[in-house]
Short mmCIF file of C-alpha atoms in Angstrom, two decimals:
data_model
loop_
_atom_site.label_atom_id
_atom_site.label_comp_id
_atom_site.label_asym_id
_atom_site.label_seq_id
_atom_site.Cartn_x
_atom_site.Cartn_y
_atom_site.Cartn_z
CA UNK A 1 96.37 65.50 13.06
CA UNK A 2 95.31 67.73 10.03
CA UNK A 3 95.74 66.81 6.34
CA UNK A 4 98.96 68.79 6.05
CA UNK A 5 100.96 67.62 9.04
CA UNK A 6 103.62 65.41 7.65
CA UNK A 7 104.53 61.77 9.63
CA UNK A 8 108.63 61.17 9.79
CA UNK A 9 109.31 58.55 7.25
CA UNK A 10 110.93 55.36 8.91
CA UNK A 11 114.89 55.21 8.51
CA UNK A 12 116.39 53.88 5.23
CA UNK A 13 117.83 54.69 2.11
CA UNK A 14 116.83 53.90 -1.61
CA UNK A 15 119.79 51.75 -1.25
CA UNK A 16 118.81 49.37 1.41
CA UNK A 17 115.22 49.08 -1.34
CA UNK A 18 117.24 48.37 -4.09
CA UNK A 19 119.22 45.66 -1.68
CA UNK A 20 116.21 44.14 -0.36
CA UNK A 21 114.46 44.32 -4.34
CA UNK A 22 117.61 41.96 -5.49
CA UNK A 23 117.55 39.67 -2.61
CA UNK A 24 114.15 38.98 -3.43
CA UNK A 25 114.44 38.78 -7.46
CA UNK A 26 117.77 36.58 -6.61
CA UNK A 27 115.37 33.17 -5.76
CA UNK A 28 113.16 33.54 -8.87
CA UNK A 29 115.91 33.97 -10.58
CA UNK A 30 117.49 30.60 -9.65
CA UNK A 31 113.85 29.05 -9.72
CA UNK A 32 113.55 30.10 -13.58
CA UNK A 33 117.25 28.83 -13.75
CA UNK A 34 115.96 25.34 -12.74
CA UNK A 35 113.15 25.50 -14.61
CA UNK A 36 114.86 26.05 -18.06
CA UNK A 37 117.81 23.14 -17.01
CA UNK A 38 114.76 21.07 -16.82
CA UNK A 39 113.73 22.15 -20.04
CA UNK A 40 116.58 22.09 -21.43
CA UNK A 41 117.91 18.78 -19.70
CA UNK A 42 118.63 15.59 -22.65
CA UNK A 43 115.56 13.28 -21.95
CA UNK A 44 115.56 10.00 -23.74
CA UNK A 45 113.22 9.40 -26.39
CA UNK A 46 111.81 6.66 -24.06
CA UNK A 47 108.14 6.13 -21.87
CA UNK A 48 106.83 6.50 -19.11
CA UNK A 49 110.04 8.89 -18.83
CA UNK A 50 108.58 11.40 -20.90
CA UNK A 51 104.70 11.80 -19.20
CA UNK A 52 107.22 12.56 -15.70
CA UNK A 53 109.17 15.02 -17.16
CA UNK A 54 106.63 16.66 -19.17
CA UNK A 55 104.30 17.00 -15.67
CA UNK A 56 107.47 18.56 -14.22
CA UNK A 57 107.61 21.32 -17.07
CA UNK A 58 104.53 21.94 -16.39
CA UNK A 59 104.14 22.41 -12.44
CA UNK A 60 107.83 24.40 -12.98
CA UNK A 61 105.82 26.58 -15.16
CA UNK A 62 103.02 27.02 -13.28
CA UNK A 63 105.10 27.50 -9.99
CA UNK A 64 106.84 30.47 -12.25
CA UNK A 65 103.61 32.12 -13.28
CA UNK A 66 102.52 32.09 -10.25
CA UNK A 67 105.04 32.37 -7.25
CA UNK A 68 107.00 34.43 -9.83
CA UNK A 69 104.49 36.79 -10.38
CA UNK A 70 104.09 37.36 -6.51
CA UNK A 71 107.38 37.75 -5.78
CA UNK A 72 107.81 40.30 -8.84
CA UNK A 73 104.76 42.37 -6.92
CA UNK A 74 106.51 42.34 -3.05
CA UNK A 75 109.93 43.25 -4.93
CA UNK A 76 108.45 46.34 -6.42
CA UNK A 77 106.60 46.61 -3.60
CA UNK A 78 109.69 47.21 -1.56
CA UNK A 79 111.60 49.29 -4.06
CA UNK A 80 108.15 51.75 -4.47
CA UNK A 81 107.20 51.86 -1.05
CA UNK A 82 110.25 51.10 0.84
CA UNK A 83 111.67 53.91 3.39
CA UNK A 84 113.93 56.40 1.85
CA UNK A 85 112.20 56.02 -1.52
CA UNK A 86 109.57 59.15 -0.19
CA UNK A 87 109.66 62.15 2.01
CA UNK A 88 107.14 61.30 3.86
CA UNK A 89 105.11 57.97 5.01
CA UNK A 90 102.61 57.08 2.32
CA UNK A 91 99.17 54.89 2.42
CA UNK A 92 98.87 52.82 -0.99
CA UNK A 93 95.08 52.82 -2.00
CA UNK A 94 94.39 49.38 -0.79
CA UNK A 95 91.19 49.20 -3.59
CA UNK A 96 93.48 49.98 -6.58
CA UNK A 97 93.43 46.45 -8.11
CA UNK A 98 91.68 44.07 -6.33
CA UNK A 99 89.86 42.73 -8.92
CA UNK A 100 92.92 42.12 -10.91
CA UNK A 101 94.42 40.14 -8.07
CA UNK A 102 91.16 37.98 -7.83
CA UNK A 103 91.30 37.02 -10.82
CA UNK A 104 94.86 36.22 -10.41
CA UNK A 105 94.35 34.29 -7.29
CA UNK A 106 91.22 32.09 -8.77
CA UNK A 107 93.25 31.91 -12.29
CA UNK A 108 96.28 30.51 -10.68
CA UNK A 109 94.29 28.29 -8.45
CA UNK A 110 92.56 26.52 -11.54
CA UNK A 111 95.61 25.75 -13.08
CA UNK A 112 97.55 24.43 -9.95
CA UNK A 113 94.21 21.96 -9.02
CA UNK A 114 93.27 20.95 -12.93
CA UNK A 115 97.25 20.14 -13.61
CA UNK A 116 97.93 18.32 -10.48
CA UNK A 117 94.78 15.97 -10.81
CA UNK A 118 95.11 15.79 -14.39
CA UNK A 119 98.91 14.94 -13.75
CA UNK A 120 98.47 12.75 -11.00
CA UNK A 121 95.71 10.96 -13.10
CA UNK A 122 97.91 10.05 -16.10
CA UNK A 123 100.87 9.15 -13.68
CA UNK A 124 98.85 7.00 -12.14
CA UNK A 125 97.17 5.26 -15.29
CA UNK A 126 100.70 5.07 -16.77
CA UNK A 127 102.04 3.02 -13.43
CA UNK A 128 98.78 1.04 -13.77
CA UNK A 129 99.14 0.30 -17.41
CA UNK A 130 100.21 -3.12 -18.51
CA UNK A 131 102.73 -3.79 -20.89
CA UNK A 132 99.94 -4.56 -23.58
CA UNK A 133 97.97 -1.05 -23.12
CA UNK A 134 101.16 0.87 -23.48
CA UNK A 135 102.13 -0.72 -26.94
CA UNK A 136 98.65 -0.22 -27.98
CA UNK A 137 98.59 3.40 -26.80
CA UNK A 138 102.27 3.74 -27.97
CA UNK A 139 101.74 1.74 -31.36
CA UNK A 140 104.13 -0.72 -31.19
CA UNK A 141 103.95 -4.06 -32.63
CA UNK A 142 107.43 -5.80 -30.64
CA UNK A 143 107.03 -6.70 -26.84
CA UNK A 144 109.80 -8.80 -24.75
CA UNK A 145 109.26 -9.90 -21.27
CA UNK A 146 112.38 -9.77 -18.93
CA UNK A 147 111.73 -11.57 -15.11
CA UNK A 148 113.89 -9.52 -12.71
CA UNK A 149 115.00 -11.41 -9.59
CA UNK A 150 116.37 -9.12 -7.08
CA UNK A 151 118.60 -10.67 -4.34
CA UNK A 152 120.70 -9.39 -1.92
CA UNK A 153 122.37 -7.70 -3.33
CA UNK A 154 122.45 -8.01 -7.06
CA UNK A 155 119.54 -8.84 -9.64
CA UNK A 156 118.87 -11.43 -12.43
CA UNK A 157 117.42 -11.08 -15.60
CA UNK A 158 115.61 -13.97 -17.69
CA UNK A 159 114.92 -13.11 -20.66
CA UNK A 160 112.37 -14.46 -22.93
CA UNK A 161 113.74 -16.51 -25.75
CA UNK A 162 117.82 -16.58 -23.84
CA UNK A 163 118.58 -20.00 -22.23
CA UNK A 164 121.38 -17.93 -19.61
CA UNK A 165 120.34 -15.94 -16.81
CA UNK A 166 121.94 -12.13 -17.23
CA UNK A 167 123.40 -10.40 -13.93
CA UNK A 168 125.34 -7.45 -13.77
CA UNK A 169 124.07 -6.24 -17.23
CA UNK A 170 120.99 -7.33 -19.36
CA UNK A 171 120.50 -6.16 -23.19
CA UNK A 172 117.10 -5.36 -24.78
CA UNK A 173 116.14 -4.16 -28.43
CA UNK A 174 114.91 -0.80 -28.73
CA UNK A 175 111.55 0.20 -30.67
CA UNK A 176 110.21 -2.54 -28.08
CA UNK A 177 107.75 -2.74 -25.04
CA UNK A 178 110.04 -4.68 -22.17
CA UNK A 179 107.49 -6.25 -20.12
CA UNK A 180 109.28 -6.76 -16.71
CA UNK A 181 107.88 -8.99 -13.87
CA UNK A 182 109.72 -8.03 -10.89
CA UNK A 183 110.21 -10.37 -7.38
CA UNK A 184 112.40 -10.95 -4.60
CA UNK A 185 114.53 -14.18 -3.28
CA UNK A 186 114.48 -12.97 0.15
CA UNK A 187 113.67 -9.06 1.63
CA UNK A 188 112.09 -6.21 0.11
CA UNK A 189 113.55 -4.68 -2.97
CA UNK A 190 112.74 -1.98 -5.07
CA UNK A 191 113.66 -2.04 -8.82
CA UNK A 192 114.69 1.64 -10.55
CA UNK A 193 115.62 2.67 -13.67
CA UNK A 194 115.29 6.71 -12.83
CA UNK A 195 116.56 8.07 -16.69
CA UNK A 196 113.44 5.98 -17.84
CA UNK A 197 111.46 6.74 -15.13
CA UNK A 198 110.87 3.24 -14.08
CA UNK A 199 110.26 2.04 -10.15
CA UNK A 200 108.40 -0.67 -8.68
CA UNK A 201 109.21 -2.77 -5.75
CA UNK A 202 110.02 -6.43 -5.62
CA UNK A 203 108.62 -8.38 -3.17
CA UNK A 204 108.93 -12.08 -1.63
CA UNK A 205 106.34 -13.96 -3.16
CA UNK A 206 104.47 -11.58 -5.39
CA UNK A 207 105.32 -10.37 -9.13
CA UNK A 208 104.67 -6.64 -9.59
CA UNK A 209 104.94 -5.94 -13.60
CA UNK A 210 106.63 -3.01 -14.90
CA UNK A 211 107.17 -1.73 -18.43
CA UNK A 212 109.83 0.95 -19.97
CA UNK A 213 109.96 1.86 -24.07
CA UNK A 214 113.15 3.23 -25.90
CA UNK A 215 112.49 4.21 -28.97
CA UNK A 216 115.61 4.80 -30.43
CA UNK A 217 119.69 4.09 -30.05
CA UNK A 218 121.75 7.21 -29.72
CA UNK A 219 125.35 4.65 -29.40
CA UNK A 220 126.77 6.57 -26.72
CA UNK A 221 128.57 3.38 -25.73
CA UNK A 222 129.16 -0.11 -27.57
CA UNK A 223 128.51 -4.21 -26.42
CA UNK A 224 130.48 -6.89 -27.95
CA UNK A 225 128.77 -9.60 -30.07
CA UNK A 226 131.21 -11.92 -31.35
CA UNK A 227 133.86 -10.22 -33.49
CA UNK A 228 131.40 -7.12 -33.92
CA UNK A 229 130.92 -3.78 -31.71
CA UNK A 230 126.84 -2.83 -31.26
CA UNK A 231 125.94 0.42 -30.73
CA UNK A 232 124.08 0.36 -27.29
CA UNK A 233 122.60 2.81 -25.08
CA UNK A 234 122.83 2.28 -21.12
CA UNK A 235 120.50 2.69 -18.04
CA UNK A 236 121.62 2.07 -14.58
CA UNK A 237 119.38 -0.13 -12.29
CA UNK A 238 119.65 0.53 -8.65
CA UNK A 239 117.71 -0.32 -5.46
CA UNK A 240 114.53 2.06 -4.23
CA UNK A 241 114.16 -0.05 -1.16
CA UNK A 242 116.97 -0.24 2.03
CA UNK A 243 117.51 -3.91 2.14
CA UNK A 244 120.74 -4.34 4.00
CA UNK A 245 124.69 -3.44 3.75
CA UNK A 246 125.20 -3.91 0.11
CA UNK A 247 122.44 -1.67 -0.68
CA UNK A 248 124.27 1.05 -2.19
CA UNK A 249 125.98 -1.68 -4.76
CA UNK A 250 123.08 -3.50 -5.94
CA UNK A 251 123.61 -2.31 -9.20
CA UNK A 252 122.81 -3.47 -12.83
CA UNK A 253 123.20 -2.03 -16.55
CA UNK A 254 120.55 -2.17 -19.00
CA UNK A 255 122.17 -1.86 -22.64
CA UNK A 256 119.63 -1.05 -25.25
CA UNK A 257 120.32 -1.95 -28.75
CA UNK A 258 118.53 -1.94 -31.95
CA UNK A 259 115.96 -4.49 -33.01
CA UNK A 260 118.44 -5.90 -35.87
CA UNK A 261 121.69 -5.55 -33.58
CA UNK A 262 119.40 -7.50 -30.63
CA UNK A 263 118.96 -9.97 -33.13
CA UNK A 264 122.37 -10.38 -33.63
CA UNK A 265 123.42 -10.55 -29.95
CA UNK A 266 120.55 -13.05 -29.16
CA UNK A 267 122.18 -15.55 -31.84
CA UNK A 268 125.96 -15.19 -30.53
CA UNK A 269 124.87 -15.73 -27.38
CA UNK A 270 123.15 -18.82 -27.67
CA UNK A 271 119.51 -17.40 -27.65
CA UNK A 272 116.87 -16.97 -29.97
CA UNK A 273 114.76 -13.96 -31.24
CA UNK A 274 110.96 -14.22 -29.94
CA UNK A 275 108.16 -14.00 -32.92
CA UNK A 276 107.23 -10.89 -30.58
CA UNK A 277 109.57 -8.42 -32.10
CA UNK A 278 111.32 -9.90 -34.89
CA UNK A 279 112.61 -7.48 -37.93
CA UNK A 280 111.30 -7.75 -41.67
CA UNK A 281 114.99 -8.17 -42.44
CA UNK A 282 114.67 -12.19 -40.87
CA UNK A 283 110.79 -12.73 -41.64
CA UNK A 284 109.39 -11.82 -39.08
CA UNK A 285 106.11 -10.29 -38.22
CA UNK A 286 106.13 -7.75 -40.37
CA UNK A 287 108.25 -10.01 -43.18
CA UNK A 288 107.22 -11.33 -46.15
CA UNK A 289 106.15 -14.52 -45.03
CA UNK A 290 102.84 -12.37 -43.50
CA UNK A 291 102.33 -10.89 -46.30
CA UNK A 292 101.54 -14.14 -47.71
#
């Protein structure tokens, strides 16, 4: 075949590229979508809630840059090259580039293995942490300890300084490290808090400690204390772990309230406010009497 014979293009049309461009473009399009609800989404200002979600941005991001980049290249591929878009069959220069797309390749590569070992690293060292290291890391000066007994199929809460077991709800104080030390009565359990990124199983026998920190009360919903209304905050606990038919309604509310309001709760309830976390406004650690 000499140089000017010609080789029938295959059969298409510029519209069937175009088609096939926008079918590809149509999933990174609904990845970057989900990346910027993530984004976006309303995380509370709470830990270890905040280390997960900020990994995710990051792998979404990378996933973009990368996977989104590639799929940018075959869907201009397609529209360039595609049949009906020339007159006649055309070789690309196959050199044209290839350094660029090492670089690419080893660039993208780098990020994907430092951020998931880095990530996976501080995930770990967060589940790892005890509830000591993470109000030293976090600076905070209040801790509470909460023992979570999970039965089937509800779960118990003793609190430090409350003389009544809590069931279907439990209240905490913001601005504080809760210190849980999870078990089972009977089968295997798993304890979840997802919105504060908190799981850890609960086991016959055996105490596995768990910690979760809200800084702050937004008072999207209120508790009663007495004759007074508390802004509170709530987190659903559910079961990780199939343990039998009432699975699905093993279910428990964590209400988060300020430090002060907690104080005020723990009195009307018949319970006392541990030297752990108490405000300035009662004397407490940081009162005046330390000052002194």
């Amino acid at each position: 075949m000499s140089a000017d014979d010609t080789v029938p293009d295959e059969s298409g049309s510029a519209r069937e590229a175009v088609f096939w461009s926008v079918v590809i473009l149509v999933g990174l399009a609904a990845f970057l979508y989900d990346f910027l609800r993530v984004v976006l989404s309303d995380v509370p200002a709470a830990q270890p809630i905040e280390i997960i979600h900020s990994f995710q941005q990051t792998m979404f991001l990378i996933a973009i840059l990368g996977g989104g980049i590639t799929v940018a290249l075959i869907a201009y591929a397609i529209f360039t090259y595609g049949a009906g878009r020339r007159s006649r069959a055309f070789m690309p220069d196959v050199q044209r580039g290839r350094f660029m797309l090492a670089v690419f390749a080893i660039g993208m590569t780098f990020l994907m293995v430092t951020t998931m070992f880095v990530g996976a690293s501080t995930l770990v060292q967060t589940d790892e942490a005890s509830a000591d290291t993470a109000a030293a890391q976090l600076d905070v000066d209040r801790q509470l300890d909460v023992r979570v007994t999970a039965s089937q199929w509800f779960w118990r809460f003793d609190v430090d300084g409350m003389s009544d077991t809590q069931g279907e709800r439990v209240v905490v104080p913001a601005g504080t490290v809760v210190n849980l030390e999870i078990t089972s009565a009977d089968v295997i359990h798993s304890f979840a808090i997802q919105e504060l990124g908190v799981k850890k199983d609960a086991l016959p026998g055996q105490v596995n400690d768990a910690w979760f920190y809200v800084e702050e009360v937004d008072g999207e919903t209120t508790i009663e204390a007495g004759d007074e209304q508390l802004a509170a905050d709530t987190y659903t606990v559910t079961c990780a772990e199939l343990c039998g038919k009432g699975h699905s309604k093993m279910l428990a509310t964590v209400y988060v309230v300020s430090p002060e309001d907690y104080e005020h709760w723990a009195e009307e309830n018949g319970g006392e406010v541990p030297e752990s976390f108490q405000t300035e406004e009662n004397g407490g650690e940081h009162g005046d009497e330390d000052e002194h």
